[in-house]
Tab-separated table of C-alpha atoms in Angstrom:
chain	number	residue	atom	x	y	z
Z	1	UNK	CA	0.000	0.000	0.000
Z	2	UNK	CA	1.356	3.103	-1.189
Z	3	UNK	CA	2.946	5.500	1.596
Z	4	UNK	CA	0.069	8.737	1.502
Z	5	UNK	CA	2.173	10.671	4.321
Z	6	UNK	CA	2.062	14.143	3.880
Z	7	UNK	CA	3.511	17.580	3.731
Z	8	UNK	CA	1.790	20.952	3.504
Z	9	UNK	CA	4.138	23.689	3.788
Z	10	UNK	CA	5.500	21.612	7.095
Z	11	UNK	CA	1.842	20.467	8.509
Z	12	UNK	CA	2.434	16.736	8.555
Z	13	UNK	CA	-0.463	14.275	7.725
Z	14	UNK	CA	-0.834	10.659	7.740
Z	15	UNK	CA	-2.277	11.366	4.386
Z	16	UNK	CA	-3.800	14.433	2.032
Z	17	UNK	CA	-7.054	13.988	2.990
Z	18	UNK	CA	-8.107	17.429	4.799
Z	19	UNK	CA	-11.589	18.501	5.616
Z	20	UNK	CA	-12.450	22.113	4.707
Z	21	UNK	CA	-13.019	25.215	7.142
Z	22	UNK	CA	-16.775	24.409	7.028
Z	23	UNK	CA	-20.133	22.573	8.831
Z	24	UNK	CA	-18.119	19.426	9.098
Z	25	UNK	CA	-15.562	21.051	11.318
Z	26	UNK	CA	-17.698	22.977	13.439
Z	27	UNK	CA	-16.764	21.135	16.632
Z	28	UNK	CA	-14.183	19.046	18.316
Z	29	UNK	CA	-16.585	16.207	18.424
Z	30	UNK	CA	-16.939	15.973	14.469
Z	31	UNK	CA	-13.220	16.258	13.773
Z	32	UNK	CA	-12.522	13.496	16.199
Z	33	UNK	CA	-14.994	11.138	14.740
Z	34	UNK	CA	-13.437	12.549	11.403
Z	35	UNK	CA	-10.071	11.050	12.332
Z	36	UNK	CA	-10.952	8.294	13.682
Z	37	UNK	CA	-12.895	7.351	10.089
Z	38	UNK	CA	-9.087	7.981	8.604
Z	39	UNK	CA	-9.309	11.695	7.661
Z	40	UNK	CA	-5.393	12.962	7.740
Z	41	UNK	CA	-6.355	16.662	8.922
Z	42	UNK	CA	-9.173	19.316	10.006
Z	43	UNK	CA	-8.904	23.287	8.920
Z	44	UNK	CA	-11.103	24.402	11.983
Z	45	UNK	CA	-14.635	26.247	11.105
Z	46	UNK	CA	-12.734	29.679	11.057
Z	47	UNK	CA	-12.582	31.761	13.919
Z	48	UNK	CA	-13.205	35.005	15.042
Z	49	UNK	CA	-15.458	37.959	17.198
Z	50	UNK	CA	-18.722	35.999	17.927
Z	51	UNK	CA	-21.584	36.277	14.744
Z	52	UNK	CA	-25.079	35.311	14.255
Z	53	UNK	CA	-26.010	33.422	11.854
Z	54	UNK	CA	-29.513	33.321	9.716
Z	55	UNK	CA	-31.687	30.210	10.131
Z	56	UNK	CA	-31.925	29.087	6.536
Z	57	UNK	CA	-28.548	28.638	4.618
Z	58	UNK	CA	-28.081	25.868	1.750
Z	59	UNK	CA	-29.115	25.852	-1.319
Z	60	UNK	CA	-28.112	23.501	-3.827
Z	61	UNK	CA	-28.307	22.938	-7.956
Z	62	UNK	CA	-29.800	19.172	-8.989
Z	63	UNK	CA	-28.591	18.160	-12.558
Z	64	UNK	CA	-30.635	15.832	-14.107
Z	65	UNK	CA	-31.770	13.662	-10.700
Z	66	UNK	CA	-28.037	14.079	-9.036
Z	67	UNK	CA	-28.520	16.099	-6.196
Z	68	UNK	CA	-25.986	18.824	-4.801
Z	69	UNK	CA	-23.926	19.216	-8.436
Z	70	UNK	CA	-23.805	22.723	-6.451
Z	71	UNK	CA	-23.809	24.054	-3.430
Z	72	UNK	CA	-24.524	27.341	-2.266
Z	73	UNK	CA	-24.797	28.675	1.313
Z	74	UNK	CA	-24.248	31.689	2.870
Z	75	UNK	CA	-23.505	30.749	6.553
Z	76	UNK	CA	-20.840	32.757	7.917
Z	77	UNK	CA	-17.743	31.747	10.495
Z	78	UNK	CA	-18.515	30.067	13.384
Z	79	UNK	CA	-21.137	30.778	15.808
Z	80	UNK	CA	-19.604	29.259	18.392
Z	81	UNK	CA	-17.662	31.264	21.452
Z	82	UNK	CA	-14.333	31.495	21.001
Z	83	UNK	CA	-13.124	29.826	24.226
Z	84	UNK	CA	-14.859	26.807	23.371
Z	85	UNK	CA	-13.695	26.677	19.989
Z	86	UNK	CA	-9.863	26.507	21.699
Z	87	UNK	CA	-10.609	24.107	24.583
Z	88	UNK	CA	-11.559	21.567	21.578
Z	89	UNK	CA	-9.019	22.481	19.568
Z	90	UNK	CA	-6.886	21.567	22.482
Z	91	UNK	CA	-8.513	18.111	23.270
Z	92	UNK	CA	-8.636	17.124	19.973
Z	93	UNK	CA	-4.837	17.842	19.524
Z	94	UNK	CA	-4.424	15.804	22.872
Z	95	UNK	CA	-6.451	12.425	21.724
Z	96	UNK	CA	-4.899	12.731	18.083
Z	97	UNK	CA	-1.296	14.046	18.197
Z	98	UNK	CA	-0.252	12.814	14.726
Z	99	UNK	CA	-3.032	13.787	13.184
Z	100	UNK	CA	-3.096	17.820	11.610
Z	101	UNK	CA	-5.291	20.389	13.130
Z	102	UNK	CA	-5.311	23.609	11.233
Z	103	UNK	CA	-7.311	26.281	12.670
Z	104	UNK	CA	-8.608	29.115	10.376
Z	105	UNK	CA	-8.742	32.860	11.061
Z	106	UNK	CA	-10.587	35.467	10.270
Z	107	UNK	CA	-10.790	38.764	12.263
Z	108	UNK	CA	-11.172	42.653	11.488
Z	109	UNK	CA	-8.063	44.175	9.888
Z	110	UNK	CA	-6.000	45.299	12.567
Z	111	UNK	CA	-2.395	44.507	13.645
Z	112	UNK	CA	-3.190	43.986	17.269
Z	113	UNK	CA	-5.990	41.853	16.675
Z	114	UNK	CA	-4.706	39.219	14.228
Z	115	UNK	CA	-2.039	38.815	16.788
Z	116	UNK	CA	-4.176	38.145	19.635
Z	117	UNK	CA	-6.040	35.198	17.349
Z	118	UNK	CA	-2.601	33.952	16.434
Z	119	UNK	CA	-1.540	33.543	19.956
Z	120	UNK	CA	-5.090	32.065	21.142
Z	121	UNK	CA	-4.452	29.822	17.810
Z	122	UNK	CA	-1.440	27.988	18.772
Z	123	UNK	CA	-1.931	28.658	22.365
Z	124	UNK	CA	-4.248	26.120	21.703
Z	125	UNK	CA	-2.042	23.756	20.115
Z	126	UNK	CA	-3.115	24.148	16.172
Z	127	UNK	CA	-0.290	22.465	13.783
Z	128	UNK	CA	-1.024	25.627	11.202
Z	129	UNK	CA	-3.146	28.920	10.549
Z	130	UNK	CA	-4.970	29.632	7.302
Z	131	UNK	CA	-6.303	32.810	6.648
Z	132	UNK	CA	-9.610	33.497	5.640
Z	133	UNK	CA	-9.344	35.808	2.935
Z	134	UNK	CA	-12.068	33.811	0.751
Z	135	UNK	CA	-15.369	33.867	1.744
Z	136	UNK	CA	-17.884	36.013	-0.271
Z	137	UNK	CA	-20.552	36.946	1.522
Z	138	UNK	CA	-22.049	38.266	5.041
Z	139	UNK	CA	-17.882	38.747	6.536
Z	140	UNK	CA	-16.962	40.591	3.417
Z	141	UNK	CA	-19.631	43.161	3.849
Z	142	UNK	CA	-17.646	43.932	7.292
Z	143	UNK	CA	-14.473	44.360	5.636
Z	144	UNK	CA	-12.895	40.835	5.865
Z	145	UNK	CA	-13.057	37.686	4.066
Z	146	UNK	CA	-13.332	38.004	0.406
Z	147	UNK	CA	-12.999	42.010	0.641
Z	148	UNK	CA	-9.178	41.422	1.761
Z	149	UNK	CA	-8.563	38.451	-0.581
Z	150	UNK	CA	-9.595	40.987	-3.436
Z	151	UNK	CA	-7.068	43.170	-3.029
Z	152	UNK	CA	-3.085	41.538	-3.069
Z	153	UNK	CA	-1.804	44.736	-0.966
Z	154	UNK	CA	-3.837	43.545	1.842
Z	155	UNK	CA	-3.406	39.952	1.477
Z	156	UNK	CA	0.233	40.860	1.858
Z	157	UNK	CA	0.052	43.628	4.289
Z	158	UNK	CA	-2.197	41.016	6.690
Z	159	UNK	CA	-0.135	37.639	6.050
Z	160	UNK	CA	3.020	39.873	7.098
Z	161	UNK	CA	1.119	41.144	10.245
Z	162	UNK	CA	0.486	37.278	11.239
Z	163	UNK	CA	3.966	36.275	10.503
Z	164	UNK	CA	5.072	38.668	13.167
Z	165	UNK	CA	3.963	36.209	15.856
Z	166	UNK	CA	2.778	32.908	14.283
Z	167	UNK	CA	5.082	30.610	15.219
Z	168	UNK	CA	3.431	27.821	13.312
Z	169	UNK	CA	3.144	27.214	9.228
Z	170	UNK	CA	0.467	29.574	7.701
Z	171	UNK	CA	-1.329	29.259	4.597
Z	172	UNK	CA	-3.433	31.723	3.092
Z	173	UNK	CA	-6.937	30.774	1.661
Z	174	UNK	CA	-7.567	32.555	-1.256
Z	175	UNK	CA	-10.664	33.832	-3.063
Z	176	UNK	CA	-11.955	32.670	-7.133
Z	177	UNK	CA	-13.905	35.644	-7.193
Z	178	UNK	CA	-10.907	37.584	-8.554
Z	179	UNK	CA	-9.641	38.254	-12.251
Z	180	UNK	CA	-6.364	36.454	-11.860
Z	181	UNK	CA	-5.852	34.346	-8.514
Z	182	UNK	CA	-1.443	34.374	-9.531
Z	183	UNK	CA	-1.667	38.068	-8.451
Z	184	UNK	CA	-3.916	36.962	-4.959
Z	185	UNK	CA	-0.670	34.178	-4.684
Z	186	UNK	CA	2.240	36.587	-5.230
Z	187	UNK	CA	0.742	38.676	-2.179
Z	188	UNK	CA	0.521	36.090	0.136
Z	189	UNK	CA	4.038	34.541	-0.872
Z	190	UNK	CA	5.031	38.592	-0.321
Z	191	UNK	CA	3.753	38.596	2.838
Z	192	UNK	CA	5.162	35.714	4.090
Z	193	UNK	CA	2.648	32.979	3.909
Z	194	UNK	CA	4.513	29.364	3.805
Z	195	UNK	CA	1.686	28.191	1.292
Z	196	UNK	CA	-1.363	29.118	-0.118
Z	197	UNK	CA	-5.026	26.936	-0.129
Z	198	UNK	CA	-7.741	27.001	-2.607
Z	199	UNK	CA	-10.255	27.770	-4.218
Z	200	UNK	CA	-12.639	29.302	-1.650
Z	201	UNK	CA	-16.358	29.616	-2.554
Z	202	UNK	CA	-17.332	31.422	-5.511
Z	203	UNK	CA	-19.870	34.363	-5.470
Z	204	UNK	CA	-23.382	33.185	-6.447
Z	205	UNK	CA	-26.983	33.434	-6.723
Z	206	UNK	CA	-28.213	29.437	-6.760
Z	207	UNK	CA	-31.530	30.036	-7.981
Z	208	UNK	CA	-34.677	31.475	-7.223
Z	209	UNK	CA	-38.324	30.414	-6.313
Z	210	UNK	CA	-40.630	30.702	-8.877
Z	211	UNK	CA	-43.288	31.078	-6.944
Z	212	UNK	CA	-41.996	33.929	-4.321
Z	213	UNK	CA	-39.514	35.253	-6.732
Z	214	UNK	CA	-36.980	35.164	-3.885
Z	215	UNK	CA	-33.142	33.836	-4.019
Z	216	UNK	CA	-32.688	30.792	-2.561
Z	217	UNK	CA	-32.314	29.878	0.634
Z	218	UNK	CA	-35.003	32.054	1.373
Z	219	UNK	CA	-34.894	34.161	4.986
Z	220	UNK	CA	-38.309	35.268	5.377
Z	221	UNK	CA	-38.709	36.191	1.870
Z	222	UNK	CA	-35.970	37.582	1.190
Z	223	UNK	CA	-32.276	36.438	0.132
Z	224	UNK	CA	-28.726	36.974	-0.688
Z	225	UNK	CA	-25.741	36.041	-2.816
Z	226	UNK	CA	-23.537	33.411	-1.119
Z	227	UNK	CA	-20.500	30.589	-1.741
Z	228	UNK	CA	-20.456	28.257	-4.398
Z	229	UNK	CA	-18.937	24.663	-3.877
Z	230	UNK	CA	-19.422	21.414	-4.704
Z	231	UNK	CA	-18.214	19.311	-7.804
Z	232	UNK	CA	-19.705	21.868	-9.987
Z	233	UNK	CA	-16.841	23.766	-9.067
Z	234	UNK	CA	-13.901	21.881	-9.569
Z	235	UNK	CA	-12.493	22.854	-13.122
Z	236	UNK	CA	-12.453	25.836	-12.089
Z	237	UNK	CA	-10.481	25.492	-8.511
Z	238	UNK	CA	-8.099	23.067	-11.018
Z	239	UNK	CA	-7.287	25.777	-13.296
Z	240	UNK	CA	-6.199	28.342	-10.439
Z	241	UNK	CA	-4.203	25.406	-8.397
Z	242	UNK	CA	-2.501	24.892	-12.257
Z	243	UNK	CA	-1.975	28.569	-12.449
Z	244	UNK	CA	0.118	29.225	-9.473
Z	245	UNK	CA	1.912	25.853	-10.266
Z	246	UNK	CA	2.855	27.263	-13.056
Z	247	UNK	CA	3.657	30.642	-12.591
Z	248	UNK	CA	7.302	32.044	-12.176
Z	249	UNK	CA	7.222	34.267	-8.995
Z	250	UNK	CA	5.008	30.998	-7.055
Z	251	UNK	CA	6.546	28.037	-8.509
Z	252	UNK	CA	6.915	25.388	-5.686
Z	253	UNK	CA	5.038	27.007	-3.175
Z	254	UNK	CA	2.749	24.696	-1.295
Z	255	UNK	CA	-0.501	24.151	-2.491
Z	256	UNK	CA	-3.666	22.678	-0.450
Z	257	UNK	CA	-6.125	21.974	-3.340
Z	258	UNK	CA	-9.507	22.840	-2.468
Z	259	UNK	CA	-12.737	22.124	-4.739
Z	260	UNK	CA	-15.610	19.611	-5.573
Z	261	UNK	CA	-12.811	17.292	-4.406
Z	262	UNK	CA	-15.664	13.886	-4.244
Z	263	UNK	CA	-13.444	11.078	-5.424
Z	264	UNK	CA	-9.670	9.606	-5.016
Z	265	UNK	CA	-9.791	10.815	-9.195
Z	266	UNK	CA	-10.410	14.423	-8.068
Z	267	UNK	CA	-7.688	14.074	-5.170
Z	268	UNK	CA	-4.844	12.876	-7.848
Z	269	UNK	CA	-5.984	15.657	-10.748
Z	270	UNK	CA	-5.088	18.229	-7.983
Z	271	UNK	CA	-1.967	16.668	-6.728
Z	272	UNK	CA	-0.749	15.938	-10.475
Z	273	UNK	CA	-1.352	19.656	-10.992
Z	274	UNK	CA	0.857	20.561	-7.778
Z	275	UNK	CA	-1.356	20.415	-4.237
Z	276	UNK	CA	0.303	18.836	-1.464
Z	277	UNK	CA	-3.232	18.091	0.414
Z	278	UNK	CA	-6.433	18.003	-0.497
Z	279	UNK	CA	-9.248	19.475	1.353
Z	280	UNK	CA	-12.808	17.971	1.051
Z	281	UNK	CA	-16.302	19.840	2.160
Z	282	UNK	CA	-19.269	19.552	0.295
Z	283	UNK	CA	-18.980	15.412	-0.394
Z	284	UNK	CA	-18.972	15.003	3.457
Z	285	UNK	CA	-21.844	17.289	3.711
Z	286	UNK	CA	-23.713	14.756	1.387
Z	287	UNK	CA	-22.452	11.532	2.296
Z	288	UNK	CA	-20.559	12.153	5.774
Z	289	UNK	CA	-17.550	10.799	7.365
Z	290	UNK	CA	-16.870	7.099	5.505
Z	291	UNK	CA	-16.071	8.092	2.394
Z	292	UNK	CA	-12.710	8.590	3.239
Z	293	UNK	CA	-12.179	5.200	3.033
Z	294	UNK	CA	-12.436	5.163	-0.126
Z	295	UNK	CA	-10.591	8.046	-1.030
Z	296	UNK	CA	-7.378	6.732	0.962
Z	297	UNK	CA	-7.980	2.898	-0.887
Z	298	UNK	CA	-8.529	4.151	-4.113
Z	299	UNK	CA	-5.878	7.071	-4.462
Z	300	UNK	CA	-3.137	4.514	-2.694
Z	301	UNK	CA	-3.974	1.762	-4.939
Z	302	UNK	CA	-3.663	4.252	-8.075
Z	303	UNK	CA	0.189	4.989	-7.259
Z	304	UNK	CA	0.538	1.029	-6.240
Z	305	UNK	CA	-0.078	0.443	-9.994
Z	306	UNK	CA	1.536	3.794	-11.979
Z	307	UNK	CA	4.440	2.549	-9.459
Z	308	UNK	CA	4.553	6.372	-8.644
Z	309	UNK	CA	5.047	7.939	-4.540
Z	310	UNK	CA	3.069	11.078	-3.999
Z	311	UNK	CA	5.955	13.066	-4.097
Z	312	UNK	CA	6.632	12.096	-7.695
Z	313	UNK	CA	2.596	12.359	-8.451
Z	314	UNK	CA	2.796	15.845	-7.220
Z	315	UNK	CA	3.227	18.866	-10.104
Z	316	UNK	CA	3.196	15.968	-12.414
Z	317	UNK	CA	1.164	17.251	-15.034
Z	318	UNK	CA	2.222	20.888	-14.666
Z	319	UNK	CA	5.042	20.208	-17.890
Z	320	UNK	CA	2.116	19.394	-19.756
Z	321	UNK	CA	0.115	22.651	-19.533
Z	322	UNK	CA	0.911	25.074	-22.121
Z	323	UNK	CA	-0.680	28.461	-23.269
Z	324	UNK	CA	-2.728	27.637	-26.719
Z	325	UNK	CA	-0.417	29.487	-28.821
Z	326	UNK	CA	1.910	26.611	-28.023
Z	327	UNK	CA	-0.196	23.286	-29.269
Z	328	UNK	CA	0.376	21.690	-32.158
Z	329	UNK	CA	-2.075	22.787	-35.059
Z	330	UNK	CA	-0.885	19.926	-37.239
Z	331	UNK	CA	-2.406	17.196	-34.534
Z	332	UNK	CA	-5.490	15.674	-36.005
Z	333	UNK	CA	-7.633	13.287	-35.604
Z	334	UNK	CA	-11.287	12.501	-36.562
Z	335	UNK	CA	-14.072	10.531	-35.153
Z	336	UNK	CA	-15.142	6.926	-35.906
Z	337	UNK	CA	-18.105	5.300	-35.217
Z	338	UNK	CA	-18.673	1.960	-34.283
Z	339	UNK	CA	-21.615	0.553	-36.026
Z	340	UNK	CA	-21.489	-2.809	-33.671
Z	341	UNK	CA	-22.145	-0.384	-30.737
Z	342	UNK	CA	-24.200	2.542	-31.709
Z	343	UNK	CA	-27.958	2.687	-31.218
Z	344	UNK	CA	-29.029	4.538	-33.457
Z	345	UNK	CA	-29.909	7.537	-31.071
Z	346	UNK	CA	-28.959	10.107	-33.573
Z	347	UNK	CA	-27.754	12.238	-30.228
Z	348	UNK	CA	-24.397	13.035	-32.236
Z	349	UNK	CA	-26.006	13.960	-35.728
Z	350	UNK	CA	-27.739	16.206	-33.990
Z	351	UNK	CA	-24.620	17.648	-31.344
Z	352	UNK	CA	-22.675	18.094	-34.794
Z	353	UNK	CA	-25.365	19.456	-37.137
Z	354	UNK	CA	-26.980	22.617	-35.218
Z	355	UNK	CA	-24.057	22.936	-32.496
Z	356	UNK	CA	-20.452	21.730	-34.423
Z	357	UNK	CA	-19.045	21.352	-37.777
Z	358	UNK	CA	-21.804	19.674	-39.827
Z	359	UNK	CA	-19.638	16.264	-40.398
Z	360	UNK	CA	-21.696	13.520	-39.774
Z	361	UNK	CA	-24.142	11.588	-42.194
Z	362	UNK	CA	-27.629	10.571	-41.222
Z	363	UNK	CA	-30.471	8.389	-42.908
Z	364	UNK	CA	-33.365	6.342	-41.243
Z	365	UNK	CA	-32.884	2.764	-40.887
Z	366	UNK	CA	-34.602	0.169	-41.989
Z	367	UNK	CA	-35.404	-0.314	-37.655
Z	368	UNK	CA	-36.415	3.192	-37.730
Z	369	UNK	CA	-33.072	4.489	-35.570
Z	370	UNK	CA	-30.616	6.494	-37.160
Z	371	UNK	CA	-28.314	5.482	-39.158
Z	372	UNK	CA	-24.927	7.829	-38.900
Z	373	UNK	CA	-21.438	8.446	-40.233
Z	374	UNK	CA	-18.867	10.371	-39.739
Z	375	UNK	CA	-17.668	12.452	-42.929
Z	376	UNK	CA	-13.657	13.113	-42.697
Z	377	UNK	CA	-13.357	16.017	-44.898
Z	378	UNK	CA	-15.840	17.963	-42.471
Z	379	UNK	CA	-14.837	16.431	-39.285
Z	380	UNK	CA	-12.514	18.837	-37.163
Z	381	UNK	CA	-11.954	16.445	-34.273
Z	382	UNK	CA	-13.843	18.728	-31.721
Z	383	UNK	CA	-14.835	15.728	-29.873
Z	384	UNK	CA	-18.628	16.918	-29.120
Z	385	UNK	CA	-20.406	13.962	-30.282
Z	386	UNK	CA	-17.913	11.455	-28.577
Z	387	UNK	CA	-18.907	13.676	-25.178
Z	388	UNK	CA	-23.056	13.134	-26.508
Z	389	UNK	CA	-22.759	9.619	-26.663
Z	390	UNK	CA	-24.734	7.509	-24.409
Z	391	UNK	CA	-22.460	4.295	-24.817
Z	392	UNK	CA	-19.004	4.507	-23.807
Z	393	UNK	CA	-16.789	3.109	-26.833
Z	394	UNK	CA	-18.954	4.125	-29.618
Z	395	UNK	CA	-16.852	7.086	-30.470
Z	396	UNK	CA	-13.708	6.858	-30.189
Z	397	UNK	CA	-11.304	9.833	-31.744
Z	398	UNK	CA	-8.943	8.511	-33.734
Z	399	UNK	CA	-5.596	10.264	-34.957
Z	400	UNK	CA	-5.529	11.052	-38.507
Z	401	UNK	CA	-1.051	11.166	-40.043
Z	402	UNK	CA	-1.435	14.696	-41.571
Z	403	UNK	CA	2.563	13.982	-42.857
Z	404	UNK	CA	3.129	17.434	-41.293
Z	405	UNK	CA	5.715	18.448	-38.462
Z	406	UNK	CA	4.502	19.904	-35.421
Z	407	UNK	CA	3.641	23.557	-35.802
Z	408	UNK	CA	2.277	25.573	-33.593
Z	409	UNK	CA	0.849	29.000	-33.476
Z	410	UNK	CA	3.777	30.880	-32.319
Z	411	UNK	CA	6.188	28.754	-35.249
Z	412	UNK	CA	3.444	29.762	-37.894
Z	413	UNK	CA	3.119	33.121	-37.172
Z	414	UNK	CA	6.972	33.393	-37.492
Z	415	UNK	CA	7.200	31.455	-40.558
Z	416	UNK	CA	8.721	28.506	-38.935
Z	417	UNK	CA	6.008	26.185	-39.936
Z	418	UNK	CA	3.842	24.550	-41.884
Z	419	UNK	CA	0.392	24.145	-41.356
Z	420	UNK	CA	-1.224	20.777	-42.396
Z	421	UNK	CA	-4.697	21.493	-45.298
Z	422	UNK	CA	-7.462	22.140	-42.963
Z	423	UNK	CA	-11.466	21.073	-43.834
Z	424	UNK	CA	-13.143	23.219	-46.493
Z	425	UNK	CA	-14.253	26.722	-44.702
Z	426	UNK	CA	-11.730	26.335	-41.535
């Protein structure tokens, strides 16, 4: 069994398995019975000066009969005194020493009193900080949360005001609901931070009733915008984790992926793309506690068999992101059908004919299902009617020798290269 042990900016794990600053970690009781399922580490439900929250709070998006594809909510830090909060925080720490507790922060923006939460923090005995400079809604109306995560001078000016005193590693949570999350990185890598975690929840509106005309969750008829999670989420979270991977002035700073994170295949795409943990929310909020055990089986048995460690998982697939000026325009391939398999739907006749590239062929058959067929001189290789297809196998995309050498954008701009004949009207 592969060796999951694991390393966030110096927070040590027994593996990457984190739950979020959210509902699940609310109390010292649900992060013990957390760990003792086989979750690696807790990121406290962040605190700060005592709040009130709002009775009604979730609201989710269904997709086609799966329920919670997205969820929004817009409960606020914990409404919990503080000197509660820390007494668990210190039990908890007691029963499960090798297990990470990281406690998140979130107070108004003064000097004096981020260093009186930092010293109540690890007073308490918390193996790391992260700073909530994410969430969208109710805190950022008060001048913290998302309103300093927008803004890299305070992100830096803050994280430097915590590494005065913290004594412990600190990461700093940052917000999607920026243009360009590398700038949000730089700030807190400025500022000190020893890593950075993300995404946070993005701003939204789930819905509203039909009937009232309200947003959803209602509060007595009325409603607000709140944080967006859930698997619905994670391309995007992927793309920002890839991003600071990537990026000059953050490479190698540690990452703790956060994101619609549901499966041991989520957990690898963000370690492959550079996070040293993984933190999970919204799947334990829908199916609680035990599905960790599957996330620990099925991510250890997928390094058992690429004969990989997670240190050599890790950033793995950074090399292979590029900007698109950099892919190769002379890589084609096409689509084939498989006549054995298909079903006649006609799902990707229509896909191609009023949303693609008009390249596939379709008569009645004699069954009355449709007969179709690709045609190569149209076909661009866009891959929408493999993605339409109701039976996995029956499109497969098939690479097509153009004779060419690899030219990209940048080589044929420059008159480097060649570019392969492309279908008539492309």
């Amino acid at each position: 069994m592969a060796d999951l042990k694991c390393n966030t900016a110096g927070i040590i794990s027994p593996n990457p398995f984190w739950l979020a600053s959210a509902p699940p970690t609310n109390t010292g009781d649900q992060i013990m019975r957390a760990f003792d399922a086989g979750w690696g580490g807790a990121v406290w439900k962040t605190l700060g000066e005592p709040i009130v929250n709002v009775w009604s709070r979730y609201g989710s998006v269904d997709i086609n009969g799966v329920k919670m594809m997205g969820l929004n909510n817009i409960e606020l830090i914990t409404d919990r005194p503080l000197d509660v909060n820390l007494k668990e925080i210190y039990e908890v720490k007691k029963r499960y020493p090798n297990h990470a507790v990281i406690v998140s922060l979130m107070v108004e923006s003064k000097r004096e009193a981020w260093h009186e939460i930092v010293k109540k923090a690890e007073d308490a005995g918390g193996d790391g900080l992260e700073l909530n400079f994410g969430c969208p809604h109710g805190m950022s109306e008060r001048g913290m949360g998302g309103a300093v995560g927008q803004v890299p001078e305070y992100i830096e000016q803050i994280t430097g005001w915590v590494k005065e005193v913290a004594t412990v590693p600190v990461l700093v949570k940052l917000t999607p609901n920026i243009a360009d999350i590398r700038y949000a990185a730089r700030a807190a890598k400025a500022g000190g931070g020893d890593g950075v975690s993300l995404i946070n929840t993005i701003n939204s509106i789930i819905g509203l009733d039909l009937d009232t005309l309200a947003p959803n969750p209602p509060v007595n008829g009325l409603g607000s915008h709140g944080g967006f999670c859930g698997p619905a989420v994670k391309p995007i979270a992927l793309n920002m984790v890839s991003q600071i991977g990537t990026d000059p002035e953050t490479l190698g700073l540690p990452i703790s992926g956060i994101g619609g994170v549901s499966t041991w295949r989520d957990a690898a795409e963000f370690i492959a793309l550079g996070s040293s943990s993984v933190q999970v929310c919204t799947a334990v909020m829908h199916y609680g506690f035990r599905i960790i055990e599957d996330l620990v089986d099925g991510l250890s048995n997928y390094l058992d068999e690429k004969g990989m460690t997670m240190d050599e998982l890790r950033g793995a697939s950074l090399p292979k992101i590029r900007d698109w000026k950099e892919l190769d325009l002379n890589y084609k391939v096409n689509a084939r059908i498989d006549q054995e398999k298909c079903i006649g739907c006609g799902l990707c006749y229509t896909a191609c004919e009023d949303g693609a590239h008009q390249a596939i062929f379709s008569r009645r058959r004699e069954d009355g299902r449709t007969f179709v067929e690709v045609k190569p001189d149209a076909c661009v290789g866009c891959n929408l009617c493999s993605l339409v297809c109701p039976v996995d196998g029956c499109i497969d995309m098939v690479e097509i020798p153009t004779g060419f050498d690899p030219c990209s954008w940048e080589q044929y701009q420059s008159g480097e290269g060649k570019l392969a004949p492309r279908p008539a009207g492309h």
